[in-house]
CSV table of C-alpha atoms in Angstrom, one decimal:
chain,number,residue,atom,x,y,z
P,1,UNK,CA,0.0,0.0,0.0
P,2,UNK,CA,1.4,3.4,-0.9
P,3,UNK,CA,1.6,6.0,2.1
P,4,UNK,CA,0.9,9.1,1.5
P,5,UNK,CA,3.7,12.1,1.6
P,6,UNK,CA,1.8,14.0,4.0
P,7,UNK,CA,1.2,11.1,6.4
P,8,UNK,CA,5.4,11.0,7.2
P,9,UNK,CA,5.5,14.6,8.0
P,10,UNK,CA,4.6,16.5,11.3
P,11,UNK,CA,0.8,18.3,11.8
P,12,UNK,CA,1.5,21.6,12.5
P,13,UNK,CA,-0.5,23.1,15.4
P,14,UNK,CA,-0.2,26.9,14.6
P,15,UNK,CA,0.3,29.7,11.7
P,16,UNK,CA,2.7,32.7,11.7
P,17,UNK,CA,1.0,35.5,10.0
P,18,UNK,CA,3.7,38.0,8.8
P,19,UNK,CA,1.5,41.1,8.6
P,20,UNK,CA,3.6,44.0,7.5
P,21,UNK,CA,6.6,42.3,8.3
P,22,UNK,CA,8.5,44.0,5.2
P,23,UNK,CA,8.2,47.3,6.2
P,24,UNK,CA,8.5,47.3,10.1
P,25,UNK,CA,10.2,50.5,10.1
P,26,UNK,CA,6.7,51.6,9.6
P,27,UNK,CA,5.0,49.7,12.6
P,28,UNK,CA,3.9,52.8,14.9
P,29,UNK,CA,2.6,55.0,11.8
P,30,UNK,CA,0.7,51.6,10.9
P,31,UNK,CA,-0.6,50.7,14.3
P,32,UNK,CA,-2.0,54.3,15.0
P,33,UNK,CA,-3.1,54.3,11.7
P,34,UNK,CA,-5.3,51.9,11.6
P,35,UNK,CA,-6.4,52.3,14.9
P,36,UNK,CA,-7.8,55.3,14.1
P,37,UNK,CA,-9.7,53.6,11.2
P,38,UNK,CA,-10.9,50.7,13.2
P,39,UNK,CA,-12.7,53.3,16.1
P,40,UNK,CA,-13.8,55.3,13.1
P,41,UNK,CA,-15.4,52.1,11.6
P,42,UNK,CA,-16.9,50.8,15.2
P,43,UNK,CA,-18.1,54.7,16.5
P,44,UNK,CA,-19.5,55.2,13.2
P,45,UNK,CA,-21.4,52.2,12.4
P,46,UNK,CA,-22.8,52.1,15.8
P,47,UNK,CA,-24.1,56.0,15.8
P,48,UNK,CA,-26.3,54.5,12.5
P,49,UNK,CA,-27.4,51.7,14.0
P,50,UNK,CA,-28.8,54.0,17.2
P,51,UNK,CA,-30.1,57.0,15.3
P,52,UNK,CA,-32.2,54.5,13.2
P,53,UNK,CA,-33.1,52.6,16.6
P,54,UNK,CA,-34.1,55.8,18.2
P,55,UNK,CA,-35.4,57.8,15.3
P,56,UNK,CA,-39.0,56.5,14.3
P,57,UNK,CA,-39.0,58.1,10.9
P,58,UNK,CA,-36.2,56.1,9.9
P,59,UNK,CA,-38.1,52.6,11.1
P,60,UNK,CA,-38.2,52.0,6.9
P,61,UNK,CA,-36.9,48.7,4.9
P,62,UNK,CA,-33.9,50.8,3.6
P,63,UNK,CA,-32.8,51.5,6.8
P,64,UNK,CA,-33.5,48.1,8.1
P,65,UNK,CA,-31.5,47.1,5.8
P,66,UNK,CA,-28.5,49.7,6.2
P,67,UNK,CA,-28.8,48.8,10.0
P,68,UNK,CA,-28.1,44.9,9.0
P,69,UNK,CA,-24.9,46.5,7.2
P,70,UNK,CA,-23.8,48.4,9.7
P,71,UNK,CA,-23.8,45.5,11.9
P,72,UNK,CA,-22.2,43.3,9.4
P,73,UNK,CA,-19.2,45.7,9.3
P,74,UNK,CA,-18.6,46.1,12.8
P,75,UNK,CA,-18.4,42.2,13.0
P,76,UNK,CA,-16.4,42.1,9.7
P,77,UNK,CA,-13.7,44.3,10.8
P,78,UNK,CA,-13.7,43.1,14.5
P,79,UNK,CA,-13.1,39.7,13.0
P,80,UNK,CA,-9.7,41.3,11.5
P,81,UNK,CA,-8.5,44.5,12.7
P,82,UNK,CA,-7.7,43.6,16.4
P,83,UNK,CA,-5.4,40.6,15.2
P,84,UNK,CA,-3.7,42.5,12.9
P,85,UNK,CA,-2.9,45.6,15.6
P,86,UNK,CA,-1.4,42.4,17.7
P,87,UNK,CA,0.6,41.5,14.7
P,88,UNK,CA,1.9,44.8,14.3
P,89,UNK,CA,2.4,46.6,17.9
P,90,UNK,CA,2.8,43.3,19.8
P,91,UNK,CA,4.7,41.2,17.2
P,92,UNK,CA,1.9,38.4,17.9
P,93,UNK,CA,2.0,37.0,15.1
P,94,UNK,CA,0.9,33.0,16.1
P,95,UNK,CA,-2.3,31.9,15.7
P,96,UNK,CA,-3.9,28.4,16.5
P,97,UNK,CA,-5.3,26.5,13.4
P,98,UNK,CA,-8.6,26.5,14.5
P,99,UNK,CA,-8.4,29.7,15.5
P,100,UNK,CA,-6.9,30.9,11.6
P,101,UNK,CA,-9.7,28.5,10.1
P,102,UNK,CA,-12.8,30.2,12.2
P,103,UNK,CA,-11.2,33.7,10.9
P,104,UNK,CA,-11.7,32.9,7.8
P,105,UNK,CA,-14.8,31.1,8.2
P,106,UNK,CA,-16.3,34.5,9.7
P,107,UNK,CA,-14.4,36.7,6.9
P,108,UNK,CA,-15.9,34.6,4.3
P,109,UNK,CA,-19.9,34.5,5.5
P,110,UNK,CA,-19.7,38.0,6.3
P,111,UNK,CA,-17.9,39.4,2.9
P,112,UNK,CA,-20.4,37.2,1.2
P,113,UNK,CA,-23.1,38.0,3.3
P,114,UNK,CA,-22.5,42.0,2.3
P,115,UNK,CA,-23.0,41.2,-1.1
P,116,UNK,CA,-26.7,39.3,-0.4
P,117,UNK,CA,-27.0,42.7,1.3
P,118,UNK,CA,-26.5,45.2,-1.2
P,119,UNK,CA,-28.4,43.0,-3.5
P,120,UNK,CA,-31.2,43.1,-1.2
P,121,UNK,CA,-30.8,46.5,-1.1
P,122,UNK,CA,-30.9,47.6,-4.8
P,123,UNK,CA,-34.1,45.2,-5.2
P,124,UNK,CA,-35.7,47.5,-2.3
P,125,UNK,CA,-34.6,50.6,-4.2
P,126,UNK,CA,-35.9,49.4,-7.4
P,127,UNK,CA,-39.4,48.6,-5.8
P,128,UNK,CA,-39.6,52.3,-4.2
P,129,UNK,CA,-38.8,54.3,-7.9
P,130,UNK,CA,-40.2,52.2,-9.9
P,131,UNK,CA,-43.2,50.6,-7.7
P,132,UNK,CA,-43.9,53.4,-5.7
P,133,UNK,CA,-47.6,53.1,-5.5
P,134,UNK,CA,-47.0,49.5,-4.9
P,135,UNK,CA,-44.2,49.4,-2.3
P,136,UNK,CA,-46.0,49.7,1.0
P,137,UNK,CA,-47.8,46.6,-0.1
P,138,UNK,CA,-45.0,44.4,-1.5
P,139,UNK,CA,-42.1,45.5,1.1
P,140,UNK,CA,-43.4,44.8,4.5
P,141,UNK,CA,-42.6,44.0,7.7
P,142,UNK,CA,-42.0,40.3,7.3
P,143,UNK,CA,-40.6,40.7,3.7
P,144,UNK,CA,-37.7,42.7,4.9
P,145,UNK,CA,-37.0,40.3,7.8
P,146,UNK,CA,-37.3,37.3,5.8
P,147,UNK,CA,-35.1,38.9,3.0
P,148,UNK,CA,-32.4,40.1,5.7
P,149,UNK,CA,-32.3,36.5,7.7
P,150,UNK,CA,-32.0,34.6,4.4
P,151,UNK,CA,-28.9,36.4,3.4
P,152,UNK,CA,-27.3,36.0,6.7
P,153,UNK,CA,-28.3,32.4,6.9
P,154,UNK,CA,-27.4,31.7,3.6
P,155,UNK,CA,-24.1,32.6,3.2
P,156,UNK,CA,-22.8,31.3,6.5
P,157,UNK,CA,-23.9,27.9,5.4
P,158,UNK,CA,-22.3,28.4,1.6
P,159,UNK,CA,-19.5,28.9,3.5
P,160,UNK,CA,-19.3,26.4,6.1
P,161,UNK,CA,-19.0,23.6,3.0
P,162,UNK,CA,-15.6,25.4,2.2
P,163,UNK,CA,-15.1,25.3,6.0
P,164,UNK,CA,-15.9,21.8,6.7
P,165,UNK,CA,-13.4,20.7,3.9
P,166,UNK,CA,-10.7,23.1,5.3
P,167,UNK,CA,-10.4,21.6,8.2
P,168,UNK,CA,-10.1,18.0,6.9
P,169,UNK,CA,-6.6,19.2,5.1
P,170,UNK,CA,-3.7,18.4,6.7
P,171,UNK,CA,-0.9,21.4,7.2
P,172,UNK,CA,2.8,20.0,7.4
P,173,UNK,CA,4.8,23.3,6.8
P,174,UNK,CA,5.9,26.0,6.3
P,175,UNK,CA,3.4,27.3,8.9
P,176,UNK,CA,4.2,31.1,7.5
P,177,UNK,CA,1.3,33.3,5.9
P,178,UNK,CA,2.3,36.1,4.1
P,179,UNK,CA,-1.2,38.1,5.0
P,180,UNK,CA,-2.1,40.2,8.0
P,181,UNK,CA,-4.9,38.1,8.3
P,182,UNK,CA,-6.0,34.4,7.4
P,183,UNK,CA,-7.4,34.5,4.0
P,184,UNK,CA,-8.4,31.0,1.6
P,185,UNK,CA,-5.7,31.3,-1.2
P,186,UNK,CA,-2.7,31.8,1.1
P,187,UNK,CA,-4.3,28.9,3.3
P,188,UNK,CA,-4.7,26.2,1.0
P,189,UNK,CA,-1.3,26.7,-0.4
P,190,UNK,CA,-0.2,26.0,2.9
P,191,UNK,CA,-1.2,22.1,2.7
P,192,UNK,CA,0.4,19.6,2.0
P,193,UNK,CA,-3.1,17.2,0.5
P,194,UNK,CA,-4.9,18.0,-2.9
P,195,UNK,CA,-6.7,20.8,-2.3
P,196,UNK,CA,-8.0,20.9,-5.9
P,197,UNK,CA,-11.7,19.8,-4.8
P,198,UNK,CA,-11.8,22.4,-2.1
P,199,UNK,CA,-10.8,25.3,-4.0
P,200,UNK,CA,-12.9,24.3,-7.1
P,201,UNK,CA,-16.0,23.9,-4.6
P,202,UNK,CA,-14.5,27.3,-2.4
P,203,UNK,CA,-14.5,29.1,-5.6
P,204,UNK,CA,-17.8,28.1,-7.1
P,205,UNK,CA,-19.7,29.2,-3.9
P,206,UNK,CA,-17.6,32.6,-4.0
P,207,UNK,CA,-18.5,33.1,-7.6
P,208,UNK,CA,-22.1,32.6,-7.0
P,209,UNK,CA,-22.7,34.8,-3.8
P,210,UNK,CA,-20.8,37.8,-5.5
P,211,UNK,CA,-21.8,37.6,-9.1
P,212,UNK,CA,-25.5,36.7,-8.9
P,213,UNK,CA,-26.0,39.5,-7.1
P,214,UNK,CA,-24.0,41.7,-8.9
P,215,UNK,CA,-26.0,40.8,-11.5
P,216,UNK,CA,-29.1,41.5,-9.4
P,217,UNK,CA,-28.1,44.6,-8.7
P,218,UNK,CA,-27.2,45.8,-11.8
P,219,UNK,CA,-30.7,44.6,-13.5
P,220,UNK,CA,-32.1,46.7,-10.6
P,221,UNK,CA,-30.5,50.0,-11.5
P,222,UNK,CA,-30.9,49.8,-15.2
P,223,UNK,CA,-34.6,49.6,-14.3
P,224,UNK,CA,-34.2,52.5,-12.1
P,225,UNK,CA,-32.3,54.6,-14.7
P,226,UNK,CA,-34.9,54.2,-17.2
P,227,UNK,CA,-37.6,55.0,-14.6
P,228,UNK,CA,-35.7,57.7,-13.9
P,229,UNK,CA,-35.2,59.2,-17.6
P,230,UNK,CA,-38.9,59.0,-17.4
P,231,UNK,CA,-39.5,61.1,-15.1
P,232,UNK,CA,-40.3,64.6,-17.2
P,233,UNK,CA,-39.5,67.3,-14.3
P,234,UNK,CA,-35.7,68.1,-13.3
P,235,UNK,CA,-36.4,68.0,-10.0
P,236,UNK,CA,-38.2,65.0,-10.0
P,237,UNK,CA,-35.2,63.3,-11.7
P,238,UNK,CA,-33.0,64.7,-8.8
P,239,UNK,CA,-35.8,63.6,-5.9
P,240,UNK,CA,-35.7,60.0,-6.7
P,241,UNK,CA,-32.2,59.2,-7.5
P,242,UNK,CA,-31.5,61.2,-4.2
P,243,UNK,CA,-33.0,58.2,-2.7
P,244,UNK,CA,-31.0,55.8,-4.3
P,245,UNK,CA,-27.3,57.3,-4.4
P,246,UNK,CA,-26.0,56.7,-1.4
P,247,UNK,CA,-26.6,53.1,-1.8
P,248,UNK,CA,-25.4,52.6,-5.5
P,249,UNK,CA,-22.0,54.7,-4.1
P,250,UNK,CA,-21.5,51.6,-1.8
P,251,UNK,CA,-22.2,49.3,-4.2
P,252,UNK,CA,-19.5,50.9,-6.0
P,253,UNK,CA,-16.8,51.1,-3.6
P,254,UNK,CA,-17.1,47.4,-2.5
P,255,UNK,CA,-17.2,46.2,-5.8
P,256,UNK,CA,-14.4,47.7,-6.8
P,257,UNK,CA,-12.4,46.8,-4.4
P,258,UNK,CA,-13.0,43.5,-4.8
P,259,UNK,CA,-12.2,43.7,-8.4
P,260,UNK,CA,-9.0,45.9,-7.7
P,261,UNK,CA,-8.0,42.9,-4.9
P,262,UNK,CA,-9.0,39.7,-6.9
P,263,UNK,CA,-8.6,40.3,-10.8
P,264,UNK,CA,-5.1,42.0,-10.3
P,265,UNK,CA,-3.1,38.9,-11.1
P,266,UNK,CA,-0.7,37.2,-8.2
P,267,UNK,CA,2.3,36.4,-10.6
P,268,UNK,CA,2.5,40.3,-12.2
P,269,UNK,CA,2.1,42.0,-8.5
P,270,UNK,CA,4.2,41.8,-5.3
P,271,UNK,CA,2.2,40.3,-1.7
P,272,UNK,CA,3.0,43.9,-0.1
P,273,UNK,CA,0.4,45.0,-3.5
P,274,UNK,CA,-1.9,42.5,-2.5
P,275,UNK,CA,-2.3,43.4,0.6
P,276,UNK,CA,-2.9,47.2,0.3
P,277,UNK,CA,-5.6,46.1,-2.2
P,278,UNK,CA,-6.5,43.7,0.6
P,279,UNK,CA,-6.5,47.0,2.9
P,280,UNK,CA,-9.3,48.4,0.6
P,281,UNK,CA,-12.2,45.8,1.6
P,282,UNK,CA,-11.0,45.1,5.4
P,283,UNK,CA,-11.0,48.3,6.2
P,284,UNK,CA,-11.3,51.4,3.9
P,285,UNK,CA,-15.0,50.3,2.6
P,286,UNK,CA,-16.4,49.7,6.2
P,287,UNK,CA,-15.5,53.0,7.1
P,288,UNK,CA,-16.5,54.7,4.0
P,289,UNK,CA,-20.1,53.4,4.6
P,290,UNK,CA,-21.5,55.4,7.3
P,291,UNK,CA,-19.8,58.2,6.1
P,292,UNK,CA,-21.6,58.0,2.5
P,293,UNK,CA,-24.3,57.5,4.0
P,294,UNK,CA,-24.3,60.8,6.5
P,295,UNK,CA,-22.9,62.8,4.2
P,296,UNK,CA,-25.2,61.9,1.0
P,297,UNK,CA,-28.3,61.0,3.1
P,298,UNK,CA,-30.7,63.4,3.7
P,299,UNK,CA,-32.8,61.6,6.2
P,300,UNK,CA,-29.9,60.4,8.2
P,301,UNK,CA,-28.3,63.5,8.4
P,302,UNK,CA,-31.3,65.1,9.6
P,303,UNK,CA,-31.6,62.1,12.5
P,304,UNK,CA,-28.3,63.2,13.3
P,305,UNK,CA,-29.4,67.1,14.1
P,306,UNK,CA,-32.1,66.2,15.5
P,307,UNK,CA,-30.3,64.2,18.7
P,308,UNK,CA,-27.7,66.6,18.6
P,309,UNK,CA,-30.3,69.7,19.2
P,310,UNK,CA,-31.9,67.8,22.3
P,311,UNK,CA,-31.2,68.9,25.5
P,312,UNK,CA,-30.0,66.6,28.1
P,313,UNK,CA,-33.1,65.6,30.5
P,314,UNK,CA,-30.8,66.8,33.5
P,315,UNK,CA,-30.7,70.4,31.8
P,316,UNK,CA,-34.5,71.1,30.8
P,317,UNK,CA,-35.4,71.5,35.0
């Protein structure tokens, strides 16, 4: 009976994840640097979710929906961001297998998850231009709830099949990731088994949780161009793709940092490149969003004057 390779070799127990190991002259700049990102991400996100909570004019789908986002990113860069200060102020660069494979495992669902998200998003757009008459009636309570839950519960299990055959791999060494955090290209490379059935099934689910909805979402704002076009006063025109900019700005952003990250080929760019494209989705777009979002929404902006206006309790006696 042949044995083999990997069965002769020693199961490592933990990764080394280099970070920004190339340019640790850098390491304070980086550290405060993204430290300041990180509370900007977390302060931000979180003052969205409570002015929609505490605002009852907001209690729409669309902010439902932007309140699911917010969520997601705060999750989506706490999953990250932490480790990689550690790596870089600390020089904690171990981490457990396990605890590398559950990174990714959260990265994955939530990154897909975002794109269910906008998706959803668009599709609620697209029913308030174009459907307006109509909206109240097909977006309601249990619609948006059921639309929000699906795409959670969706991608998490998509992505637990690429989980699941992750952890049967065997890692002999090198135990060394050239990535600040634990990623599913740098992973697999790592083992010393065919991986060809995981990545063809880790790629398939991938392809289908980012493009069918691109796709979606697309469809949706052709519709909503035309509708708009339609519309025969300037104003009018302005008015509804108001409604609809901040959202399709997102869209934007995340998509093209995706693209920017994942269509740049490996072989023609260095692993420092790859992971300042990397740097774009981790943690530029999570804290562009509730930016966009105050600055180009009227309603939340508005939210936001409103509780900044009201006296404390302890000052109105």
């Amino acid at each position: 009976m042949v044995i083999p390779p990997w069965e002769n070799q020693t199961t490592i127990a933990e990764f080394v994840l280099r970070g920004f190991s190339s340019i640790r002259q850098l390491n304070i700049f980086l550290f405060m640097t993204f430290l300041v990102f990180y509370i900007l991400i977390v302060s931000g996100n979180i003052l969205i979710v409570l002015l929609v909570f505490f605002s009852h004019h907001l209690h729409t789908p669309m902010y439902f929906f932007l309140v699911n986002l917010s969520f997601l990113e705060i999750w989506y860069t706490s999953n990250i961001v932490p480790k990689m200060l550690l790596i870089i102020i600390a020089e904690q660069k171990t981490i457990s297998v396990a605890g590398c494979l559950a990174q990714f495992y959260f990265f994955g669902s939530l990154a897909a998850t975002e794109c269910l998200l906008l998706a959803v998003m668009s599709y609620d757009r697209y029913l308030a231009i174009c459907q307006p008459l109509h909206y109240p009636i097909l977006m309601t309570g249990p619609l948006c709830i059921m639309l929000a839950s699906s795409s959670w519960l969706c991608c998490f299990l998509l992505t637990a099949i690429t989980m699941v055959l992750l952890s049967r791999l065997t890692f002999c060494g090198p135990n060394e990731i050239d990535h600040f955090f634990c990623d599913f290209t740098p992973l697999v490379h790592l083992s010393c088994m065919d991986t060809s059935l995981t990545e063809t099934i880790a790629y398939a689910t991938s392809s289908a949780v980012t493009l069918v909805p691109f796709l979606l979402i697309t469809a949706s704002y052709s519709c909503i161009l035309v509708a708009i076009l339609r519309i025969p006063s300037g104003t009018g025109r302005r008015k509804a793709f108001s409604t609809c900019s901040s959202h399709l700005t997102v869209v934007t952003v995340f998509y093209g940092t995706l693209i920017a990250t994942y269509l740049v080929p490996s072989a023609n760019s260095s692993q420092l490149l790859h992971k300042g494209f990397s740097l774009l989705y981790t943690i530029l777009t999570p804290m562009f969003n509730p930016i966009i979002y105050s600055l180009r929404n009227r309603d939340i902006r508005e939210a936001l004057k409103m509780c900044l206006s009201k006296k404390p309790s302890f000052l109105l006696g």
